[in-house]
Short mmCIF file of C-alpha atoms and ligand atoms in Angstrom, two decimals:
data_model
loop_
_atom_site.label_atom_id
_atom_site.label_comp_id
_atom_site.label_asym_id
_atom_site.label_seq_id
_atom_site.Cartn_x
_atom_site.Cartn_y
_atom_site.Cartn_z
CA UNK A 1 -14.98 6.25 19.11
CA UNK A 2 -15.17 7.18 15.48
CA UNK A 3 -17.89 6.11 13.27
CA UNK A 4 -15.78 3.37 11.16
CA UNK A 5 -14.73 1.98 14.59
CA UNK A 6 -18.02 0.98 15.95
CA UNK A 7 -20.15 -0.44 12.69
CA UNK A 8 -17.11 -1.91 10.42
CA UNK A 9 -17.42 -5.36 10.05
CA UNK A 10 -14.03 -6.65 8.59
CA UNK A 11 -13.53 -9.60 6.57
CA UNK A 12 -9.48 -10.83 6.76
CA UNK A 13 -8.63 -13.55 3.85
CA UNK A 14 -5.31 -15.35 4.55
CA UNK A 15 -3.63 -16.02 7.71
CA UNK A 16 -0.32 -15.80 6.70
CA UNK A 17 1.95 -13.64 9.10
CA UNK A 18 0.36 -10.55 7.45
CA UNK A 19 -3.26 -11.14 7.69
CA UNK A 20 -2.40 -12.13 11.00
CA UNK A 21 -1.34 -9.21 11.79
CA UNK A 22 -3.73 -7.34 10.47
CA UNK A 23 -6.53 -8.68 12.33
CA UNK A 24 -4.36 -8.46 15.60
CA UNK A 25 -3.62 -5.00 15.17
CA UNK A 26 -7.18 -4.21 14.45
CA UNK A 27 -8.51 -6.27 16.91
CA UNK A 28 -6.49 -4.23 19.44
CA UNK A 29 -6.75 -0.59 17.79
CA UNK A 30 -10.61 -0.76 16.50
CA UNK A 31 -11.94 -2.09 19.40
CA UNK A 32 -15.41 -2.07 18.51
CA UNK A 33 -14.81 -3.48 15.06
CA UNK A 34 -16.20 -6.81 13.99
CA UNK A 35 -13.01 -9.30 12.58
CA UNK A 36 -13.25 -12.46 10.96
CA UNK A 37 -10.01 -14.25 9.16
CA UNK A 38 -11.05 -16.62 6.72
CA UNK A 39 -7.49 -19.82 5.84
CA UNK A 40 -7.67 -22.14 3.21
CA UNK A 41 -5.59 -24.48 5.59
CA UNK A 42 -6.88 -26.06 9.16
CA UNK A 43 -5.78 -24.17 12.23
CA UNK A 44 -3.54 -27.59 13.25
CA UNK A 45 -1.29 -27.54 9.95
CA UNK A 46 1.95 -27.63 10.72
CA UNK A 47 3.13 -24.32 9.21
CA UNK A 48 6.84 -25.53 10.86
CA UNK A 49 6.85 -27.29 7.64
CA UNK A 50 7.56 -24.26 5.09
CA UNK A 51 11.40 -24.18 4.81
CA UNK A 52 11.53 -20.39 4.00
CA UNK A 53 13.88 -18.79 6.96
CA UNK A 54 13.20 -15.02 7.22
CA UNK A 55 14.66 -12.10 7.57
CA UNK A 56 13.02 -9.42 9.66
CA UNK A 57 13.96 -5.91 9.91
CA UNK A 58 14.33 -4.22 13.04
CA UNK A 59 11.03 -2.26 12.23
CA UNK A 60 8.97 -5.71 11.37
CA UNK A 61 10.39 -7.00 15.32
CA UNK A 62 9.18 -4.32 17.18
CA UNK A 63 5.79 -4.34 15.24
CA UNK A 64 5.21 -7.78 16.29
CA UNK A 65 6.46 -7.27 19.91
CA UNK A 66 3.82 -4.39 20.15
CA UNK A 67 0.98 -7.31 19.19
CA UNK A 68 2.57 -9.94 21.87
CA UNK A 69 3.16 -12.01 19.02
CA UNK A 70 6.80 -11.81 19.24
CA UNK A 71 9.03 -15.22 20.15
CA UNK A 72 12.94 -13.49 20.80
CA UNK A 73 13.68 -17.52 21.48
CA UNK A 74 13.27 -18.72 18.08
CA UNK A 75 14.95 -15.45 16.73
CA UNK A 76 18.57 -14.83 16.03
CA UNK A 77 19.47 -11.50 15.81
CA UNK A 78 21.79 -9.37 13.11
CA UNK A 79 24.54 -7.41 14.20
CA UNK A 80 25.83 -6.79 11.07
CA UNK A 81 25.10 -6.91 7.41
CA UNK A 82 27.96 -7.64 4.95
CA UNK A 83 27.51 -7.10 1.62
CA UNK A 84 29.81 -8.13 -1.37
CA UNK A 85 30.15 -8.66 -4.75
CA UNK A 86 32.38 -11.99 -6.37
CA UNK A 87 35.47 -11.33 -8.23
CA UNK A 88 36.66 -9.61 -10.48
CA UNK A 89 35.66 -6.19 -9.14
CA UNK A 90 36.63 -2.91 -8.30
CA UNK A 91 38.18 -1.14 -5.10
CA UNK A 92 39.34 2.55 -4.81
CA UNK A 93 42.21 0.95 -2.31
CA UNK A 94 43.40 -2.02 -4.34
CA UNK A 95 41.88 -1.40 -8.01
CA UNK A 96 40.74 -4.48 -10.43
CA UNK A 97 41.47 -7.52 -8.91
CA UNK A 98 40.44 -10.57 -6.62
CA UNK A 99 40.15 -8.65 -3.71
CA UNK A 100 36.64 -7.34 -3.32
CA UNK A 101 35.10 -4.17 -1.98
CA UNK A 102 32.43 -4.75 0.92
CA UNK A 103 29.73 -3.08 2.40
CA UNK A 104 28.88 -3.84 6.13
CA UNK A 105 26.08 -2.30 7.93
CA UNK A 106 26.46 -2.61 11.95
CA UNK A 107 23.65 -2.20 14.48
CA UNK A 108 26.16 -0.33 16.63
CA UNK A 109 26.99 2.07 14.25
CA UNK A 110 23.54 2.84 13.39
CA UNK A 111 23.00 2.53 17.95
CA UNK A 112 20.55 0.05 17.59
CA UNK A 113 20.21 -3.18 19.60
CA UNK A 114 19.73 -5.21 16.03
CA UNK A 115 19.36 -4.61 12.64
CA UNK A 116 16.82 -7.51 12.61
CA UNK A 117 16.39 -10.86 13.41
CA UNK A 118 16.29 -14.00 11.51
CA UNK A 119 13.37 -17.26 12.26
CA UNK A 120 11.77 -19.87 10.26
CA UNK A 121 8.38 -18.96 8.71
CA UNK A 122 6.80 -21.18 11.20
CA UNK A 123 8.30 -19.39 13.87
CA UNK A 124 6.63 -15.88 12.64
CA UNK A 125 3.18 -17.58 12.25
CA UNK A 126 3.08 -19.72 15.13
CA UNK A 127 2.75 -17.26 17.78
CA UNK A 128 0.71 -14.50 15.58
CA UNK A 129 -1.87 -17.86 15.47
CA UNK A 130 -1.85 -18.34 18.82
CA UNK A 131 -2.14 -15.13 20.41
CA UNK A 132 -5.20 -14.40 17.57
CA UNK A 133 -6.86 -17.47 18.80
CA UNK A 134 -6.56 -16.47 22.28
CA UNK A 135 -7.61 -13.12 21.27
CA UNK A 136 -11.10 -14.66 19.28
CA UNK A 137 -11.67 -17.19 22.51
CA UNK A 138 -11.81 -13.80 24.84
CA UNK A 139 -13.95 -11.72 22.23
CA UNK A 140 -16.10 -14.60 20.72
CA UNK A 141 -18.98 -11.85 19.80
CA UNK A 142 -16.82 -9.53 17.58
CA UNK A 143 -13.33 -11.65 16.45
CA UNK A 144 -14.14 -15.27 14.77
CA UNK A 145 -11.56 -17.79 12.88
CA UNK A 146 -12.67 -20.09 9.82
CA UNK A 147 -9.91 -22.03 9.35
CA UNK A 148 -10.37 -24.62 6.81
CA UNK A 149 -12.14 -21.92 4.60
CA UNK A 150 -10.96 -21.01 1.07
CA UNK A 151 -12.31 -17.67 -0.06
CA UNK A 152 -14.10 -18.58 -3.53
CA UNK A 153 -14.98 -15.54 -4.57
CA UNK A 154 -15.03 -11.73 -3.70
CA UNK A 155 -18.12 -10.21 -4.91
CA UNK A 156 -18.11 -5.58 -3.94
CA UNK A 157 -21.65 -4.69 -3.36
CA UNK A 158 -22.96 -0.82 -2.92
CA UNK A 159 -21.22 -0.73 0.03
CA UNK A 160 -19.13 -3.57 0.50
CA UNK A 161 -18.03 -6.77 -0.35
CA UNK A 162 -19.52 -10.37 0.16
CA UNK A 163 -17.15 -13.06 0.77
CA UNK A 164 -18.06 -16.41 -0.43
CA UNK A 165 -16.46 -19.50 1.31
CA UNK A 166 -19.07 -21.92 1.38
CA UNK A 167 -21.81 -19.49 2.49
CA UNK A 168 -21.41 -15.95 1.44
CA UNK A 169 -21.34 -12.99 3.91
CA UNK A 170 -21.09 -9.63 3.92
CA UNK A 171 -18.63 -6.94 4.98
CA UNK A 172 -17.64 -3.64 5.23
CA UNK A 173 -13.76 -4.33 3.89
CA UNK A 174 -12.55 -7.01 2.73
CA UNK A 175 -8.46 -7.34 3.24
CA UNK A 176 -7.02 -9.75 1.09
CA UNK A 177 -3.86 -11.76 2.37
CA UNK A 178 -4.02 -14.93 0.37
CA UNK A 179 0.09 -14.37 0.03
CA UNK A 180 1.49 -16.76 -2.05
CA UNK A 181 4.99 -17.50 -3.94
CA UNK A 182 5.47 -16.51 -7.37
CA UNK A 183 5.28 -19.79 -9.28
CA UNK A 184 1.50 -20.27 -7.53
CA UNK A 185 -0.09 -16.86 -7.97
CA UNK A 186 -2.52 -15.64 -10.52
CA UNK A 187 -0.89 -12.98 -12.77
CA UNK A 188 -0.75 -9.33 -11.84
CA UNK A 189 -0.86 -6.18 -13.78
CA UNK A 190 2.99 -6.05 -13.61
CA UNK A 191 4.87 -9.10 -13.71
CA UNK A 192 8.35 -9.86 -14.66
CA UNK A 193 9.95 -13.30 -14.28
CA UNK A 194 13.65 -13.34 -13.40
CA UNK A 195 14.30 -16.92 -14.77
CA UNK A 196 16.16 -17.37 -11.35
CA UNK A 197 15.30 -20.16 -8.72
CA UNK A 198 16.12 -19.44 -5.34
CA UNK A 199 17.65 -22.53 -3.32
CA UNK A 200 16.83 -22.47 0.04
CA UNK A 201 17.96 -24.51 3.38
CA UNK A 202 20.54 -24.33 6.03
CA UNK A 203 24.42 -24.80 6.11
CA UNK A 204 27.11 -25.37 9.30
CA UNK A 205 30.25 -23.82 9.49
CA UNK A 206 33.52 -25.46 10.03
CA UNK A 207 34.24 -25.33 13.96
CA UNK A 208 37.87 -23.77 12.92
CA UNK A 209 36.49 -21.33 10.39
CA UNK A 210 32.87 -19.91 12.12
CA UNK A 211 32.43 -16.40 11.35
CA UNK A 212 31.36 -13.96 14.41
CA UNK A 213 27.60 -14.69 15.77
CA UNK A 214 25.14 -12.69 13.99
CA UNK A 215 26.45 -11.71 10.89
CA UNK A 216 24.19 -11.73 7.52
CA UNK A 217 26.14 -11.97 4.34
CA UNK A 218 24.94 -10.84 0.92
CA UNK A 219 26.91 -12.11 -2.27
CA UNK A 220 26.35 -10.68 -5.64
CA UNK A 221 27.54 -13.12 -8.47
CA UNK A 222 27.15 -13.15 -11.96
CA UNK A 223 24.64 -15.71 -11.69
CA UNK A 224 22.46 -13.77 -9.29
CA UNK A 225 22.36 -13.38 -5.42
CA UNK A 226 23.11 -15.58 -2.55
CA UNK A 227 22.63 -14.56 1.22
CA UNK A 228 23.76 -16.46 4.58
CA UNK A 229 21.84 -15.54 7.46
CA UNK A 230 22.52 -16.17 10.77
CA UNK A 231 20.84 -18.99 13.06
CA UNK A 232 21.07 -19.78 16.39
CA UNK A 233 23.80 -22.98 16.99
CA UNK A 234 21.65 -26.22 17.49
CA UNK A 235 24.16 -29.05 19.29
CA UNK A 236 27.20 -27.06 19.30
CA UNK A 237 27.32 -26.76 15.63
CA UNK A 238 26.94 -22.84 14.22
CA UNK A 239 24.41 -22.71 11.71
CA UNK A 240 23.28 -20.23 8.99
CA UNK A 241 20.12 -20.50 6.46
CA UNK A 242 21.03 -19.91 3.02
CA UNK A 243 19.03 -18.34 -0.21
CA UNK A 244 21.21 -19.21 -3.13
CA UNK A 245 19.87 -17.74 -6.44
CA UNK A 246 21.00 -18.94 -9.53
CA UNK A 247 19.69 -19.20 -13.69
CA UNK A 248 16.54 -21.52 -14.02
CA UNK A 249 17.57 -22.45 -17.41
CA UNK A 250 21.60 -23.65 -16.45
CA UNK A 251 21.11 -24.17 -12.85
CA UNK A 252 24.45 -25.16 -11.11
CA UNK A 253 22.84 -26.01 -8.10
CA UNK A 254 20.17 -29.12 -8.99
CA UNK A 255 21.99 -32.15 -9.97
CA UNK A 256 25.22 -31.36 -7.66
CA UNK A 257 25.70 -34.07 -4.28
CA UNK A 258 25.70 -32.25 -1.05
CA UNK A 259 29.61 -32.73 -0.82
CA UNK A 260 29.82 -30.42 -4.53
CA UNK A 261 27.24 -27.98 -3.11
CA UNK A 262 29.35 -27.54 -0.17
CA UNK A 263 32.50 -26.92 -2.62
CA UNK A 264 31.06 -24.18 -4.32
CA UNK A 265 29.47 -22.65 -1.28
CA UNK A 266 32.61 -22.06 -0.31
CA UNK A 267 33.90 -20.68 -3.89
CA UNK A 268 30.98 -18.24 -3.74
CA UNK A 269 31.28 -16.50 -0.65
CA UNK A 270 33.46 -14.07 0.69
CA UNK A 271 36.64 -15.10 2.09
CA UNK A 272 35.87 -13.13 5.25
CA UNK A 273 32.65 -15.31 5.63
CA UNK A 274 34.33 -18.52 6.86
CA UNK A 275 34.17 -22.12 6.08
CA UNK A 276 31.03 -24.26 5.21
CA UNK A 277 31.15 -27.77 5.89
CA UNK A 278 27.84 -29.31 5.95
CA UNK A 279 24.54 -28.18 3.96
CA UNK A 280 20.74 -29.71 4.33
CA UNK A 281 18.92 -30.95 2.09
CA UNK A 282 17.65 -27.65 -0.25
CA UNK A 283 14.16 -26.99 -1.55
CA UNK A 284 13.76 -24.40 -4.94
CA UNK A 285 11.56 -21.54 -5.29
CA UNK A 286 11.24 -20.12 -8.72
CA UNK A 287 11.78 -16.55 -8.43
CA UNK A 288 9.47 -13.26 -10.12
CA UNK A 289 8.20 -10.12 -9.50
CA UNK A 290 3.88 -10.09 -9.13
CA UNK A 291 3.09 -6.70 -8.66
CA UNK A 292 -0.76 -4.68 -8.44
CA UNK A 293 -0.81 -1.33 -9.53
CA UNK A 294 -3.14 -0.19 -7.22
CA UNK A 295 -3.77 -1.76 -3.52
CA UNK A 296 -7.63 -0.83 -3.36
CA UNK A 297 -10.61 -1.68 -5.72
CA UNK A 298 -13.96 -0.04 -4.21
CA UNK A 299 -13.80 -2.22 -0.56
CA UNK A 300 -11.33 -4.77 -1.04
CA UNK A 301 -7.45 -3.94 -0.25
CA UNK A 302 -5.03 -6.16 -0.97
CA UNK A 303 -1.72 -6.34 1.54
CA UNK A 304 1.72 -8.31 1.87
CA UNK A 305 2.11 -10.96 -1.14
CA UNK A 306 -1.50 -10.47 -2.62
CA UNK A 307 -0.21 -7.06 -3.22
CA UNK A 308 3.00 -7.66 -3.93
CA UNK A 309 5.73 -10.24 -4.47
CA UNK A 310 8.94 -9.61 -4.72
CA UNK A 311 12.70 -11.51 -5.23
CA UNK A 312 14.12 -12.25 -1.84
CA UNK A 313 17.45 -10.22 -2.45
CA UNK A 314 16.73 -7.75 -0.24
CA UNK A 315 15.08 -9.76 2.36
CA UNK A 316 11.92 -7.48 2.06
CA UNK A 317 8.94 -8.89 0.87
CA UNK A 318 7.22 -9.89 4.61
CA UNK A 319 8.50 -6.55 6.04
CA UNK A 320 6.43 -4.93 3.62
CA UNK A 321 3.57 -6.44 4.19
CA UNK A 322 3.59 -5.87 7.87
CA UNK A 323 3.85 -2.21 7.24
CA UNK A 324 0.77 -2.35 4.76
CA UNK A 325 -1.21 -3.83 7.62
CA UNK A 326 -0.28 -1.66 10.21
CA UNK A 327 -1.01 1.36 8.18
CA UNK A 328 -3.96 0.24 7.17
CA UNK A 329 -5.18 -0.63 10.56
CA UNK A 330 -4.10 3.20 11.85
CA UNK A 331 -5.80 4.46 9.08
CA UNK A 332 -9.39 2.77 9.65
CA UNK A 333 -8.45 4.10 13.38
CA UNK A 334 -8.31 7.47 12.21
CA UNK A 335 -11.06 8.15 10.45
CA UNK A 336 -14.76 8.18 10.14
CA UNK A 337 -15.00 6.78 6.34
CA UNK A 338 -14.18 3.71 5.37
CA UNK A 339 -13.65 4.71 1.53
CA UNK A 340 -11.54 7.85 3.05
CA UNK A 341 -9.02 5.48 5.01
CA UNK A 342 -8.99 3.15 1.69
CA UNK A 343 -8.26 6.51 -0.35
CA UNK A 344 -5.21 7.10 1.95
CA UNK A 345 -4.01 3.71 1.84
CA UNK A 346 -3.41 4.01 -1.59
CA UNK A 347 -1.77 7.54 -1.03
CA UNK A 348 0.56 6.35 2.16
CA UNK A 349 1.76 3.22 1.02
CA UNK A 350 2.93 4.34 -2.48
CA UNK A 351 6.43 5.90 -1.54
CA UNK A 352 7.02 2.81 0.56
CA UNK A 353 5.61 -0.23 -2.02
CA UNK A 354 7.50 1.47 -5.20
CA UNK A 355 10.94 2.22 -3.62
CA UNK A 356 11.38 -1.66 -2.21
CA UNK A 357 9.65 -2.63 -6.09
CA UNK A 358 12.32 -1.00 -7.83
CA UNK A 359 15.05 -1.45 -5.46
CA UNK A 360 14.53 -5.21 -5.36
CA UNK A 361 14.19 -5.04 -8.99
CA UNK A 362 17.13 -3.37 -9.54
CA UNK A 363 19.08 -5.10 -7.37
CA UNK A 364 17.76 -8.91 -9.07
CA UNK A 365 18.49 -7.60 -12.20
CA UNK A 366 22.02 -5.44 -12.05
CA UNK A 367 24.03 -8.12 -10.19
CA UNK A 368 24.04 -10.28 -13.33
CA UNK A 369 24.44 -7.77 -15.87
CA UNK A 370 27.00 -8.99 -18.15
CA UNK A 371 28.26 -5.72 -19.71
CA UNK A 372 31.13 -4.21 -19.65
CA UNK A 373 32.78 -2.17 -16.75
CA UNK A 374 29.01 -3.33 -14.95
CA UNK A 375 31.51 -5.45 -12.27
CA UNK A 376 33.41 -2.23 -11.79
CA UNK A 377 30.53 0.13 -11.43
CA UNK A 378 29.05 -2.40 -9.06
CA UNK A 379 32.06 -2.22 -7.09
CA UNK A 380 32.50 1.40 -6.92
CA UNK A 381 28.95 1.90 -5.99
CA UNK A 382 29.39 -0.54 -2.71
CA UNK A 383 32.89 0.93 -1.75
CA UNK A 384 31.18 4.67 -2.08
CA UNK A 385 28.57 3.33 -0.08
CA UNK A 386 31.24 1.81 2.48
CA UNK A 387 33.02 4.77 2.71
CA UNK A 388 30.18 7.84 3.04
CA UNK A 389 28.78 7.10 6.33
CA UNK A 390 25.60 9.20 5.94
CA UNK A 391 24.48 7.58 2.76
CA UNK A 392 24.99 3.69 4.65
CA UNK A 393 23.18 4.88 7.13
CA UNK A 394 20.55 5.79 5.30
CA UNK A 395 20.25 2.56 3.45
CA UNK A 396 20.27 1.11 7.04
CA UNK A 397 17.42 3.26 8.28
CA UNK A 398 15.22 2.27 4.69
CA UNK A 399 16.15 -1.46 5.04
CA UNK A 400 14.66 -1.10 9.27
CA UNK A 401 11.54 0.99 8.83
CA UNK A 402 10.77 1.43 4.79
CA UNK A 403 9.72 4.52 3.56
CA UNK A 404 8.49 7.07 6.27
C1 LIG B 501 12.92 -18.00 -0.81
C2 LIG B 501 12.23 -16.84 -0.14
C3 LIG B 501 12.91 -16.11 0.84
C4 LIG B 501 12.27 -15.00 1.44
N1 LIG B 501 12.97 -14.29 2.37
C5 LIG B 501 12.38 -13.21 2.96
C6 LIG B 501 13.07 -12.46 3.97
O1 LIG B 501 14.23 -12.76 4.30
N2 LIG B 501 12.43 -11.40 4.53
C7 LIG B 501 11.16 -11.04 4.18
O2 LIG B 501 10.64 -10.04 4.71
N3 LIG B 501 10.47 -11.73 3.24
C8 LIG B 501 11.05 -12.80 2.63
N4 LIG B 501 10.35 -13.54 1.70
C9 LIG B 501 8.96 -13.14 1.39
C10 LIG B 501 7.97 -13.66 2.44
O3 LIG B 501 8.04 -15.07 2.53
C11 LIG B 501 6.56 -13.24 2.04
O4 LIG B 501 6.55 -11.84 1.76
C12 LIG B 501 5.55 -13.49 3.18
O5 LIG B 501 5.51 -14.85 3.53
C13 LIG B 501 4.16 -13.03 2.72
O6 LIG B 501 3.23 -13.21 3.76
P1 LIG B 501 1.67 -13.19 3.46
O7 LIG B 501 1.00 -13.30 4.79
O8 LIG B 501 1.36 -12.04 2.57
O9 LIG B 501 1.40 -14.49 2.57
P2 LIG B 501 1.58 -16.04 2.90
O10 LIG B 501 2.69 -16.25 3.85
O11 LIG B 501 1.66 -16.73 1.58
O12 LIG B 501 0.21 -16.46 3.62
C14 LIG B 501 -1.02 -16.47 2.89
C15 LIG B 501 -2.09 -17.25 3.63
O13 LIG B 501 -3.32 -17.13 2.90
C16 LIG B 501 -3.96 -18.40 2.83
N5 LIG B 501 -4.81 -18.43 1.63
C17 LIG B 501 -4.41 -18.45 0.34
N6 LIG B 501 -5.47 -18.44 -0.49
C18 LIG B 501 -6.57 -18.40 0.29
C19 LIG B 501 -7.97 -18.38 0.03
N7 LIG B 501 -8.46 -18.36 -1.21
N8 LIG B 501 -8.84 -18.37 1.08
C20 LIG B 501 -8.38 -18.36 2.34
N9 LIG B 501 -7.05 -18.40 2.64
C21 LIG B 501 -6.16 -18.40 1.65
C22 LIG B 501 -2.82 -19.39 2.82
O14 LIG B 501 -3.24 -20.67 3.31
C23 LIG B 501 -1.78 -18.72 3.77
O15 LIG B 501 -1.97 -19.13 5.11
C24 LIG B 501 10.95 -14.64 1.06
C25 LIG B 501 10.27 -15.39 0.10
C26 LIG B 501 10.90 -16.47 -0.51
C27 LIG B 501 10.17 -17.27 -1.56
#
């Protein structure tokens, strides 16, 4: 047992799903290790209630199936990931016209069972909660909740930190997961607004026009992107959760009835996608990029959306999160320093944190370009992709398991 292992005394502030499963992971892996999670909110909210559906990569599913925290019931898998752009664009096999290039991703091509799976937020942080509970009720000496506790204040002493909520206390690491969305958070040392809200809820498809179970469609527009991810059918009726991304400052999407929502839905995506022909009622979530520089400051880490928070094109934000805690956790396993497995931290996780910045960056910002030949370039760049089988799987691999 190394030396970190048997004194460190770990404060965890957030249980979100990644300071969840943080404290999971190091409850299991640092056996010796005193953990206590610190939540604003009571352990009986409702977290059912956030309307955010989720898309997990491949890598984030097996992750949480290694901490028991994994419910396959609530999930729906992808099979496939579709990826387009609206017209006018560009195809090597029919030129400028209406007719649009796509990019689809399959699991079997890539001879995986799924490329992820898709749940409701509730359903990611429900089971993490419970098996953590269970966990603390076994090991009541070393692994402690405080729900109902809002960190105050952070304050890094010689040789740690001491955590105020209510009464101070103090630890070895502090690993802050207070998460957030971008409209809420405090600013970071890199920031960049999109002026993009991202519209979020649930459509049904047509019974004559359903496309095949377990597709996830992508749609670049000029206004900015839109994704349809599959859901499992609830009464007979095939269901998908959609992220539609348009301009804060002309939204088309606020003051439209649910029947003119529908309309467009169906003007925006693909014509391979199918037909919609019902949509919930949608909830808005301004969209930015809140970025640290740096993940560590003496013995407090931050992980997951205290780290980093990024625009939900990609689907990537919680995946990345889960792969800071899990690296951090094999880290503090590994070594016999605290400060050396912090040091590391900083070192692993760059590749990983900075190609998924500036891809989802990129990707926010280049879809609405308005300049021209953009639409063509766009174009060529997902029928190149289509067509060289090495590079798309590539992309696959990056979008499953980061950075490694
Ligand atoms: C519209 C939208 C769609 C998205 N789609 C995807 C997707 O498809 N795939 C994907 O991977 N990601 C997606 N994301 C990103 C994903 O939601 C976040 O990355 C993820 O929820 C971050 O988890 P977290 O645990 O870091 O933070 P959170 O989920 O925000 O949890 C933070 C926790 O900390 C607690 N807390 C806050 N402050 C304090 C305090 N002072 N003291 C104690 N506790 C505190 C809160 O109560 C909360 O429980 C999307 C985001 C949005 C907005």
């Amino acid at each position: 047992m190394s030396e970190v292992e048997s004194t460190l005394r770990l404060a965890v502030v957030g249980a979100g799903p990644v300071g969840l499963a943080l404290a999971l992971h190091a409850a299991q892996a640092l056996p010796q290790a005193r953990i206590t999670v610190f939540d604003a909110r009571s352990a009986q909210h409702d977290v059912a209630g956030d309307m955010r559906t989720l898309a997990l990569s491949l890598g984030s599913v097996q992750l949480l199936e290694r901490l028991g925290a994994w419910n396959a019931a609530a999930a729906e898998p992808i099979l496939e990931v579709h990826v387009s752009q609206q017209p006018p664009t560009w195809s090597p096999l029919t030129g400028l016209g209406s007719r649009d290039s796509a990019l689809r991703i399959r699991a079997a091509d890539e001879r995986v069972p799924m490329l992820g799976a898709v749940l409701r937020y509730g359903g990611i942080v429900a089971p993490l909660q419970s098996a953590w509970l269970a966990r603390c009720a076994r090991e009541p000496q070393r692994l402690r909740s405080n729900f109902g506790a809002a960190v105050e204040a952070l304050k890094s002493t010689d040789d740690g930190v001491e955590v105020v909520a209510g009464d101070a206390e103090r630890f070895d690491i502090a690993v802050v997961a207070e998460g957030g969305v971008f409209a809420e958070q405090a600013r970071k040392s890199i920031r960049h607004d999109y002026r993009q809200t991202a519209w979020v809820g649930q459509v049904g498809w047509s019974p004559d026009a359903t496309p095949p179970r377990g597709v996830a469609y992508e749609r670049f527009t000029r206004h900015g992107p839109a994704a349809l991810l599959p859901l499992p059918p609830e009464g007979g009726v095939s269901r998908a959760a959609l992220v539609w991304c348009v301009p804060h400052a002309d939204d088309p999407v606020r003051e439209l009835s649910d029947a003119q929502r529908v309309a467009v839905l169906n003007t925006v995506f693909h014509a391979d996608t199918g037909r919609i022909d019902s949509v919930s009622p949608l909830k808005n979530f301004p969209l930015g990029l809140n970025a640290e520089r740096r993940l560590v400051d003496r013995r407090t880490v931050r992980i997951g959306n205290a780290a980093q928070t990024l625009h939900p094109v990609a689907g990537q934000g919680l995946n990345l999160g889960l792969r800071d805690a899990f690296e951090l956790v094999q880290l503090l396993a590994r070594t016999t320093d605290p400060d050396v497995a912090l040091r590391r931290l900083e070192r692993h996780r760059t590749p990983d944190r900075w190609a998924m910045i500036a891809a989802t960056d990129f990707l926010a910002r280049s879809f609405t370009w308005q300049l021209p030949g953009a639409g063509t370039a766009r174009g060529l760049g997902l029928a190149a992709l289509q067509a060289f089988a090495p590079a798309k799987s590539l992309l696959a691999r990056q979008m499953m398991f980061g950075s490694r």
